[in-house]
């Protein structure tokens, strides 16, 4: 590894004399890294991204390659969330148990450093971009903009922390929302400091000082102890180094122990909606990502239940919730499962995304997960002024109450009381589910609820989750509950194919029927606004 200025070797270049296999492999880590490949054909086609599942499979093969000495991990254009970056960190740490691992970072960012901290050695070029600035969020409030254009948003919520619709109904962030976001971001920085401190062998205070320091160059990062070496890539590769693609035929598949049984992974990814899961790729509010349909998730859970080889189920949740009804239907399937269910949280498991997993036997969260948001919201846009300005005149006919959710007018006092009664009933059901599943009193859950978000760190301290970890940890806990070895096979459960149309064609047809409001006729939501992105 001390060799300098050796050009990057291609697949066809001969190995140096005396070598029959490469001694080092270059592994590229680039992109957002969702946890699993979607089970549905259409979503798999639309989301052709590298996944944590695929990365872990490659790393397991590299761990078992007796001819391999080390791995150079190139982390560039890394756009993963803090939770996904933490999962990459864990994967690289497992690789480092068997091989020498060096991470190479052209960009030193909060998340790239977090991911690279699984490697004992981190190198960056002299010219690396350094952006170790902490975590922040900047949601845009459009209430004033909408009102200026004749649109108002009625926002009925339980309670003061439930901010799902406030970006649309308010001109600015209220104090309760600012309080919870500040606490969440503070927890993320605490988790980051602990992870980097453990990786670099320094105190938490030293790691926190990196966030307040004036680090502007790779050399400054090296002097502070944040990275271990300043070097260009050609200074890190030798004549026995090859890209991963050049050695795939040399990597043996990981052996699994299929005799005792297997573990099913059922994903709940995206906004939870009634009906079937669908891509939801339109650039509109609520539709900026995949939609997790209750019908699809329940069918996948049932298939895992009916599969004789499956002995345990992992429910992977990366969702800010959505429909209260759809969330409850998924919850019911989990709660009545005869096989042990372990829930694993991704970037989000908030509101309905928390509701669905309350009765899992064991709950695993990333320290960076955004969870909680135990609350309920309802509302509607009011276009009365907009219609008047543009000469639009909706004329009601029939029972006025049947048009309660019409955007043509605000709620009446009676209608508002009716909606508030409904969301209060849903909230009571929500906190009851949490109290029963987490073995807490309803009063305590109400205290933790009120729509407030929590980090995975805080959720562990409050008893809302059982353990901090990643999907691998969740799979191991499922194996333990089912009496399976850790090397038991894992499969992605999806609904059984039904109907005369090919699966791809049916999903394409479903996607084409998307509406601007993805929750069907339902107006009561257990939903967290995932437009709040951490930077």
Coordinates of C-alpha atoms in Angstrom, one line a residue, residues 43-522:
X43 CA -40.8 -0.5 -8.6
X44 CA -37.6 -2.5 -9.2
X45 CA -37.3 -1.1 -12.7
X46 CA -38.1 2.5 -11.6
X47 CA -35.7 2.3 -8.7
X48 CA -32.5 0.8 -10.2
X49 CA -30.3 1.8 -7.3
X50 CA -27.6 0.1 -5.4
X51 CA -29.0 -1.2 -2.2
X52 CA -27.7 -2.0 1.3
X53 CA -28.8 -5.6 0.6
X54 CA -26.6 -5.9 -2.4
X55 CA -23.7 -4.1 -0.7
X56 CA -23.9 -6.5 2.2
X57 CA -24.0 -9.5 -0.1
X58 CA -20.8 -8.3 -1.9
X59 CA -19.1 -7.7 1.4
X60 CA -19.9 -11.1 2.7
X61 CA -18.3 -12.6 -0.4
X62 CA -15.2 -10.5 0.1
X63 CA -15.0 -11.5 3.8
X64 CA -14.8 -15.1 2.7
X65 CA -12.2 -14.6 0.0
X66 CA -9.0 -16.3 1.4
X67 CA -6.8 -14.8 -1.4
X68 CA -7.9 -11.2 -0.5
X69 CA -5.8 -9.0 1.8
X70 CA -7.6 -5.8 1.7
X71 CA -10.4 -3.6 0.3
X72 CA -10.2 0.1 -0.8
X73 CA -13.7 1.5 -0.4
X74 CA -14.2 4.6 -2.6
X75 CA -17.1 6.7 -1.1
X76 CA -18.1 9.4 -3.5
X77 CA -21.3 11.3 -4.5
X78 CA -22.8 9.7 -1.4
X79 CA -26.4 10.9 -1.0
X80 CA -27.6 8.4 1.6
X81 CA -29.5 9.5 4.7
X82 CA -27.8 9.4 8.1
X83 CA -29.6 6.1 8.9
X84 CA -28.4 4.5 5.7
X85 CA -24.9 5.8 6.2
X86 CA -24.9 4.2 9.7
X87 CA -25.9 0.9 8.1
X88 CA -23.0 1.2 5.6
X89 CA -20.7 1.9 8.6
X90 CA -21.9 -1.4 10.2
X91 CA -21.3 -3.3 6.9
X92 CA -17.8 -2.0 6.5
X93 CA -17.0 -2.7 10.2
X94 CA -18.0 -6.3 9.6
X95 CA -15.7 -6.4 6.6
X96 CA -12.8 -4.9 8.7
X97 CA -13.1 -7.9 11.1
X98 CA -11.7 -10.1 8.3
X99 CA -9.8 -7.8 5.9
X100 CA -7.8 -4.6 6.0
X101 CA -10.2 -1.8 4.9
X102 CA -9.2 1.7 3.8
X103 CA -11.9 4.2 2.9
X104 CA -11.1 6.9 0.3
X105 CA -13.3 10.1 0.5
X106 CA -13.0 12.9 -2.1
X107 CA -15.8 14.6 -0.2
X108 CA -15.6 14.8 3.6
X109 CA -19.2 15.2 4.6
X110 CA -21.2 14.3 7.7
X111 CA -22.7 11.2 6.1
X112 CA -19.7 10.1 4.1
X113 CA -17.5 10.2 7.2
X114 CA -20.2 8.3 9.1
X115 CA -20.3 5.6 6.5
X116 CA -16.5 5.5 6.3
X117 CA -16.1 5.3 10.0
X118 CA -16.6 1.5 9.8
X119 CA -13.1 1.4 8.2
X120 CA -10.1 1.6 10.5
X121 CA -8.3 3.8 7.9
X122 CA -9.7 6.9 6.1
X123 CA -7.8 8.7 3.4
X124 CA -8.7 11.8 1.4
X125 CA -6.9 13.7 -1.4
X126 CA -5.3 17.0 -0.5
X127 CA -8.0 18.8 -2.5
X128 CA -10.9 17.1 -0.8
X129 CA -14.1 19.1 -0.2
X130 CA -14.5 19.4 3.5
X131 CA -18.1 20.1 4.8
X132 CA -18.2 18.9 8.4
X133 CA -20.8 21.4 9.5
X134 CA -23.3 19.4 11.6
X135 CA -26.9 18.5 10.8
X136 CA -29.7 20.9 10.0
X137 CA -33.1 21.0 8.3
X138 CA -34.9 23.8 6.5
X139 CA -38.6 23.1 5.7
X140 CA -40.2 25.7 3.6
X141 CA -43.5 27.1 4.8
X142 CA -45.9 28.0 2.0
X143 CA -49.0 29.1 4.0
X144 CA -48.5 32.8 3.1
X145 CA -47.9 31.9 -0.6
X146 CA -51.1 29.8 -0.7
X147 CA -53.1 32.5 1.0
X148 CA -51.8 35.1 -1.4
X149 CA -53.1 32.9 -4.2
X150 CA -56.5 32.4 -2.6
X151 CA -55.9 29.0 -1.0
X152 CA -56.1 28.2 2.7
X153 CA -55.5 24.9 4.5
X154 CA -57.6 23.8 7.4
X155 CA -55.4 21.9 9.8
X156 CA -57.0 19.9 12.6
X157 CA -54.4 18.0 14.6
X158 CA -53.6 16.1 17.8
X159 CA -51.6 17.8 19.2
X160 CA -49.2 20.7 19.4
X161 CA -46.2 18.7 17.9
X162 CA -48.2 17.2 15.0
X163 CA -46.7 19.2 12.1
X164 CA -47.8 17.1 9.1
X165 CA -49.8 20.0 7.5
X166 CA -48.3 23.0 9.2
X167 CA -46.1 23.8 6.2
X168 CA -49.2 24.4 4.2
X169 CA -51.4 26.0 6.9
X170 CA -48.9 28.3 8.6
X171 CA -46.6 31.1 7.4
X172 CA -43.8 30.1 9.8
X173 CA -42.6 27.3 12.1
X174 CA -44.2 27.3 15.5
X175 CA -42.3 26.9 18.7
X176 CA -43.4 23.3 19.4
X177 CA -42.2 22.2 16.0
X178 CA -38.9 24.1 16.4
X179 CA -38.4 22.5 19.8
X180 CA -38.8 18.9 18.5
X181 CA -36.7 19.4 15.4
X182 CA -33.9 21.0 17.4
X183 CA -33.9 18.1 19.9
X184 CA -33.9 15.5 17.0
X185 CA -31.0 17.2 15.2
X186 CA -29.1 17.5 18.5
X187 CA -29.5 13.7 19.0
X188 CA -28.2 13.1 15.5
X189 CA -25.1 15.1 16.2
X190 CA -24.7 13.2 19.5
X191 CA -24.9 9.9 17.7
X192 CA -22.5 11.1 15.0
X193 CA -20.0 12.2 17.6
X194 CA -20.2 8.9 19.5
X195 CA -19.8 6.9 16.3
X196 CA -16.8 8.9 15.0
X197 CA -15.2 9.0 18.5
X198 CA -15.4 5.2 18.7
X199 CA -14.0 4.8 15.2
X200 CA -11.1 7.3 15.7
X201 CA -10.3 6.3 19.3
X202 CA -11.0 9.8 20.8
X203 CA -13.5 11.2 23.3
X204 CA -17.0 12.3 22.5
X205 CA -15.9 15.9 23.3
X206 CA -13.1 15.7 20.8
X207 CA -15.5 14.5 18.1
X208 CA -18.0 17.2 19.0
X209 CA -15.2 19.8 18.6
X210 CA -14.8 18.8 15.0
X211 CA -18.3 20.2 14.3
X212 CA -17.4 23.5 15.9
X213 CA -13.9 23.7 14.4
X214 CA -12.7 25.4 11.3
X215 CA -11.9 22.4 9.2
X216 CA -11.4 23.5 5.6
X217 CA -8.9 21.0 4.2
X218 CA -8.0 17.3 4.2
X219 CA -4.7 18.2 6.0
X220 CA -6.7 20.0 8.7
X221 CA -8.9 17.0 9.1
X222 CA -5.8 14.8 9.4
X223 CA -4.2 17.0 12.0
X224 CA -7.5 17.0 14.0
X225 CA -7.6 13.2 13.9
X226 CA -10.8 13.0 11.8
X227 CA -9.0 11.0 9.0
X228 CA -5.9 9.0 9.1
X229 CA -4.1 9.9 5.9
X230 CA -3.9 12.5 3.1
X231 CA -3.3 10.7 -0.2
X232 CA -4.5 10.5 -3.7
X233 CA -6.1 7.3 -5.1
X234 CA -3.0 6.4 -7.1
X235 CA -1.0 6.4 -3.9
X236 CA -3.3 3.8 -2.4
X237 CA -3.5 1.2 -5.2
X238 CA -0.8 -1.3 -6.1
X239 CA -0.2 -3.6 -9.0
X240 CA -2.2 -6.4 -7.3
X241 CA -5.3 -4.2 -7.0
X242 CA -8.4 -4.8 -9.2
X243 CA -11.9 -3.3 -9.3
X244 CA -14.7 -5.5 -7.9
X245 CA -16.1 -6.2 -11.3
X246 CA -12.9 -7.9 -12.3
X247 CA -13.0 -10.4 -9.5
X248 CA -16.7 -11.3 -9.3
X249 CA -16.0 -14.7 -10.9
X250 CA -13.5 -15.4 -8.1
X251 CA -16.0 -14.7 -5.3
X252 CA -17.8 -17.7 -3.9
X253 CA -21.5 -17.3 -3.0
X254 CA -22.1 -17.2 0.8
X255 CA -23.2 -20.5 2.1
X256 CA -26.6 -20.5 3.9
X257 CA -28.1 -23.0 6.3
X258 CA -31.5 -23.7 4.7
X259 CA -32.3 -26.9 6.6
X260 CA -33.9 -25.3 9.7
X261 CA -35.9 -22.6 7.8
X262 CA -35.6 -19.1 6.5
X263 CA -36.5 -15.5 7.4
X264 CA -38.9 -13.3 5.4
X265 CA -38.4 -9.5 5.0
X266 CA -41.5 -7.5 4.3
X267 CA -40.9 -3.9 3.5
X268 CA -43.2 -0.9 4.3
X269 CA -41.5 1.8 2.3
X270 CA -43.1 5.2 1.5
X271 CA -46.4 6.8 2.4
X272 CA -48.9 4.3 3.7
X273 CA -52.0 4.2 1.6
X274 CA -55.1 2.1 1.1
X275 CA -55.0 -0.4 -1.8
X276 CA -51.9 -1.6 -3.5
X277 CA -48.3 -0.4 -3.4
X278 CA -47.3 1.8 -6.3
X279 CA -44.3 3.9 -7.4
X280 CA -45.8 7.4 -6.7
X281 CA -43.2 9.1 -8.8
X282 CA -45.2 12.3 -9.6
X283 CA -43.5 15.5 -8.4
X284 CA -46.5 16.5 -6.2
X285 CA -46.9 16.9 -2.4
X286 CA -47.4 13.5 -0.7
X287 CA -46.3 11.7 -3.9
X288 CA -42.6 12.3 -4.0
X289 CA -41.7 8.7 -3.3
X290 CA -43.2 5.1 -3.3
X291 CA -46.6 4.4 -1.8
X292 CA -46.9 1.4 0.6
X293 CA -50.3 0.0 0.0
X294 CA -51.9 -1.8 2.9
X295 CA -53.3 -4.5 0.6
X296 CA -49.9 -5.3 -0.8
X297 CA -48.2 -5.3 2.6
X298 CA -50.9 -7.4 4.2
X299 CA -50.7 -9.9 1.3
X300 CA -46.9 -10.1 1.7
X301 CA -47.3 -10.8 5.4
X302 CA -49.9 -13.5 4.8
X303 CA -47.6 -15.1 2.2
X304 CA -44.8 -15.2 4.7
X305 CA -47.2 -16.7 7.3
X306 CA -48.3 -19.4 4.9
X307 CA -44.8 -20.3 3.7
X308 CA -43.8 -23.4 5.5
X309 CA -40.1 -22.7 5.2
X310 CA -40.4 -19.2 6.8
X311 CA -40.0 -19.3 10.6
X312 CA -39.8 -15.6 11.4
X313 CA -40.6 -12.3 9.7
X314 CA -38.7 -9.0 9.7
X315 CA -41.0 -6.0 9.0
X316 CA -38.7 -3.3 7.5
X317 CA -40.3 0.2 7.9
X318 CA -39.1 3.3 6.2
X319 CA -42.2 5.4 6.3
X320 CA -43.6 8.6 7.7
X321 CA -47.0 6.9 7.9
X322 CA -50.1 8.1 6.0
X323 CA -53.6 6.6 6.1
X324 CA -54.9 5.8 9.6
X325 CA -57.0 3.0 8.2
X326 CA -54.2 1.5 6.1
X327 CA -51.8 1.6 9.1
X328 CA -54.3 -0.2 11.3
X329 CA -54.8 -2.9 8.7
X330 CA -51.1 -3.6 8.6
X331 CA -50.9 -3.4 12.4
X332 CA -53.6 -6.1 12.7
X333 CA -51.7 -8.5 10.5
X334 CA -48.5 -8.0 12.6
X335 CA -50.4 -8.3 15.9
X336 CA -52.1 -11.5 15.0
X337 CA -49.0 -13.2 13.4
X338 CA -48.3 -16.7 14.7
X339 CA -44.7 -16.3 13.7
X340 CA -42.4 -14.0 15.5
X341 CA -42.2 -10.5 13.9
X342 CA -39.2 -8.3 14.4
X343 CA -39.5 -4.7 13.2
X344 CA -36.6 -2.7 11.9
X345 CA -36.7 1.1 11.3
X346 CA -35.0 2.9 8.4
X347 CA -34.7 6.6 8.0
X348 CA -38.3 7.1 9.2
X349 CA -40.7 5.0 11.2
X350 CA -43.0 7.9 12.3
X351 CA -46.7 8.2 12.9
X352 CA -48.4 5.4 10.9
X353 CA -44.9 4.0 10.3
X354 CA -44.7 3.6 14.1
X355 CA -48.3 2.4 14.5
X356 CA -47.8 -0.6 12.2
X357 CA -44.9 -2.1 14.3
X358 CA -46.1 -1.5 17.9
X359 CA -46.9 -5.2 18.4
X360 CA -43.7 -6.6 16.9
X361 CA -41.9 -9.0 19.3
X362 CA -38.7 -6.9 19.0
X363 CA -38.1 -3.4 17.6
X364 CA -34.7 -2.2 16.2
X365 CA -34.0 1.4 15.3
X366 CA -31.0 3.2 13.9
X367 CA -29.7 5.9 16.3
X368 CA -30.5 8.3 13.3
X369 CA -34.1 7.1 12.7
X370 CA -36.9 9.7 13.0
X371 CA -39.7 7.9 14.8
X372 CA -42.6 8.7 17.2
X373 CA -45.0 11.3 15.8
X374 CA -47.8 9.5 17.7
X375 CA -50.6 11.8 16.7
X376 CA -53.4 12.4 14.2
X377 CA -54.2 15.0 11.6
X378 CA -57.0 15.9 9.3
X379 CA -57.9 18.9 7.1
X380 CA -58.5 20.1 3.6
X381 CA -57.5 22.9 1.3
X382 CA -60.1 25.7 1.0
X383 CA -60.3 27.2 -2.5
X384 CA -63.2 29.6 -1.9
X385 CA -61.1 32.8 -2.5
X386 CA -59.2 31.1 -5.4
X387 CA -62.5 30.1 -7.1
X388 CA -63.9 33.6 -6.7
X389 CA -60.8 35.2 -8.2
X390 CA -60.8 32.9 -11.3
X391 CA -64.5 32.8 -11.9
X392 CA -65.1 29.3 -10.7
X393 CA -68.5 28.7 -9.0
X394 CA -69.0 25.2 -7.5
X395 CA -72.8 24.8 -6.9
X396 CA -73.8 22.4 -4.1
X397 CA -76.8 20.2 -4.6
X398 CA -78.2 17.7 -2.0
X399 CA -77.2 17.1 1.6
X400 CA -74.7 19.8 2.6
X401 CA -72.9 17.5 5.1
X402 CA -72.0 15.1 2.3
X403 CA -69.8 17.9 1.0
X404 CA -68.0 18.4 4.3
X405 CA -64.6 17.8 2.7
X406 CA -65.3 19.9 -0.4
X407 CA -62.5 22.4 -1.0
X408 CA -65.1 25.0 -2.1
X409 CA -65.7 26.2 1.5
X410 CA -64.3 25.9 5.0
X411 CA -65.7 23.5 7.7
X412 CA -68.7 24.7 9.5
X413 CA -68.5 24.7 13.4
X414 CA -70.6 21.5 13.5
X415 CA -68.4 19.8 10.8
X416 CA -65.2 20.9 12.6
X417 CA -66.5 19.4 15.8
X418 CA -67.4 16.2 14.0
X419 CA -63.8 15.9 12.5
X420 CA -62.2 16.7 15.9
X421 CA -64.3 13.9 17.5
X422 CA -63.1 11.5 14.8
X423 CA -59.4 12.3 15.1
X424 CA -59.7 12.1 18.9
X425 CA -61.0 8.5 18.6
X426 CA -58.2 7.6 16.2
X427 CA -55.6 9.1 18.6
X428 CA -57.1 7.1 21.5
X429 CA -56.8 4.0 19.4
X430 CA -53.2 4.9 18.5
X431 CA -52.0 5.4 22.0
X432 CA -53.8 2.2 23.1
X433 CA -52.0 0.2 20.5
X434 CA -48.7 1.7 21.6
X435 CA -49.4 1.2 25.3
X436 CA -50.3 -2.5 24.8
X437 CA -47.5 -3.3 22.4
X438 CA -44.8 -1.4 24.4
X439 CA -46.1 -2.3 27.8
X440 CA -46.5 1.3 28.8
X441 CA -49.5 3.1 30.4
X442 CA -51.8 5.1 28.2
X443 CA -51.0 8.2 30.2
X444 CA -47.3 7.7 29.5
X445 CA -47.8 7.2 25.8
X446 CA -50.0 10.3 25.7
X447 CA -47.1 12.1 27.3
X448 CA -44.7 10.8 24.7
X449 CA -47.2 11.3 21.9
X450 CA -48.9 14.6 21.1
X451 CA -47.4 14.2 17.6
X452 CA -43.8 14.6 18.9
X453 CA -40.9 13.1 16.9
X454 CA -38.0 11.3 18.6
X455 CA -34.6 10.1 17.4
X456 CA -33.8 6.4 17.6
X457 CA -31.5 7.3 20.5
X458 CA -34.3 8.9 22.4
X459 CA -36.8 6.2 21.5
X460 CA -34.6 3.6 23.1
X461 CA -34.3 5.6 26.3
X462 CA -38.1 6.2 26.3
X463 CA -39.0 2.5 25.8
X464 CA -40.5 3.0 22.3
X465 CA -37.9 0.6 20.8
X466 CA -35.8 -2.3 22.1
X467 CA -32.4 -1.9 20.5
X468 CA -30.3 0.2 18.3
X469 CA -29.0 -1.4 15.2
X470 CA -29.6 -2.1 11.5
X471 CA -31.4 -4.6 9.3
X472 CA -28.7 -7.2 9.9
X473 CA -29.3 -6.9 13.7
X474 CA -33.1 -7.3 13.1
X475 CA -32.5 -10.5 11.0
X476 CA -30.3 -11.9 13.7
X477 CA -33.0 -11.2 16.4
X478 CA -35.6 -12.9 14.2
X479 CA -33.3 -15.9 13.9
X480 CA -32.9 -16.0 17.7
X481 CA -36.7 -15.9 18.2
X482 CA -37.3 -18.7 15.7
X483 CA -34.4 -20.8 16.8
X484 CA -32.6 -20.5 13.5
X485 CA -28.8 -20.1 12.9
X486 CA -27.6 -16.7 11.9
X487 CA -26.7 -18.0 8.4
X488 CA -30.3 -19.0 7.7
X489 CA -31.5 -17.8 4.2
X490 CA -33.4 -14.5 3.9
X491 CA -35.9 -13.7 1.3
X492 CA -38.0 -10.7 0.3
X493 CA -41.6 -11.6 0.7
X494 CA -44.1 -10.2 -1.8
X495 CA -47.8 -11.0 -2.5
X496 CA -48.4 -14.1 -4.6
X497 CA -49.1 -13.4 -8.2
X498 CA -52.8 -13.2 -9.1
X499 CA -54.9 -12.5 -12.1
X500 CA -54.4 -13.0 -15.8
X501 CA -52.2 -9.9 -16.4
X502 CA -48.5 -10.2 -15.9
X503 CA -47.4 -8.5 -12.6
X504 CA -45.5 -5.7 -14.4
X505 CA -48.6 -4.8 -16.5
X506 CA -50.9 -4.7 -13.5
X507 CA -48.6 -2.5 -11.6
X508 CA -48.2 -0.1 -14.5
X509 CA -52.0 0.1 -14.8
X510 CA -52.2 0.8 -11.0
X511 CA -49.6 3.5 -11.3
X512 CA -51.5 5.2 -14.1
X513 CA -54.5 5.5 -11.9
X514 CA -52.8 7.7 -9.3
X515 CA -54.7 10.7 -8.0
X516 CA -53.4 13.9 -6.4
X517 CA -54.8 12.6 -3.0
X518 CA -53.3 9.1 -2.5
X519 CA -55.4 8.1 0.5
X520 CA -58.6 7.3 -1.3
X521 CA -61.7 8.6 0.5
X522 CA -59.9 8.8 3.9

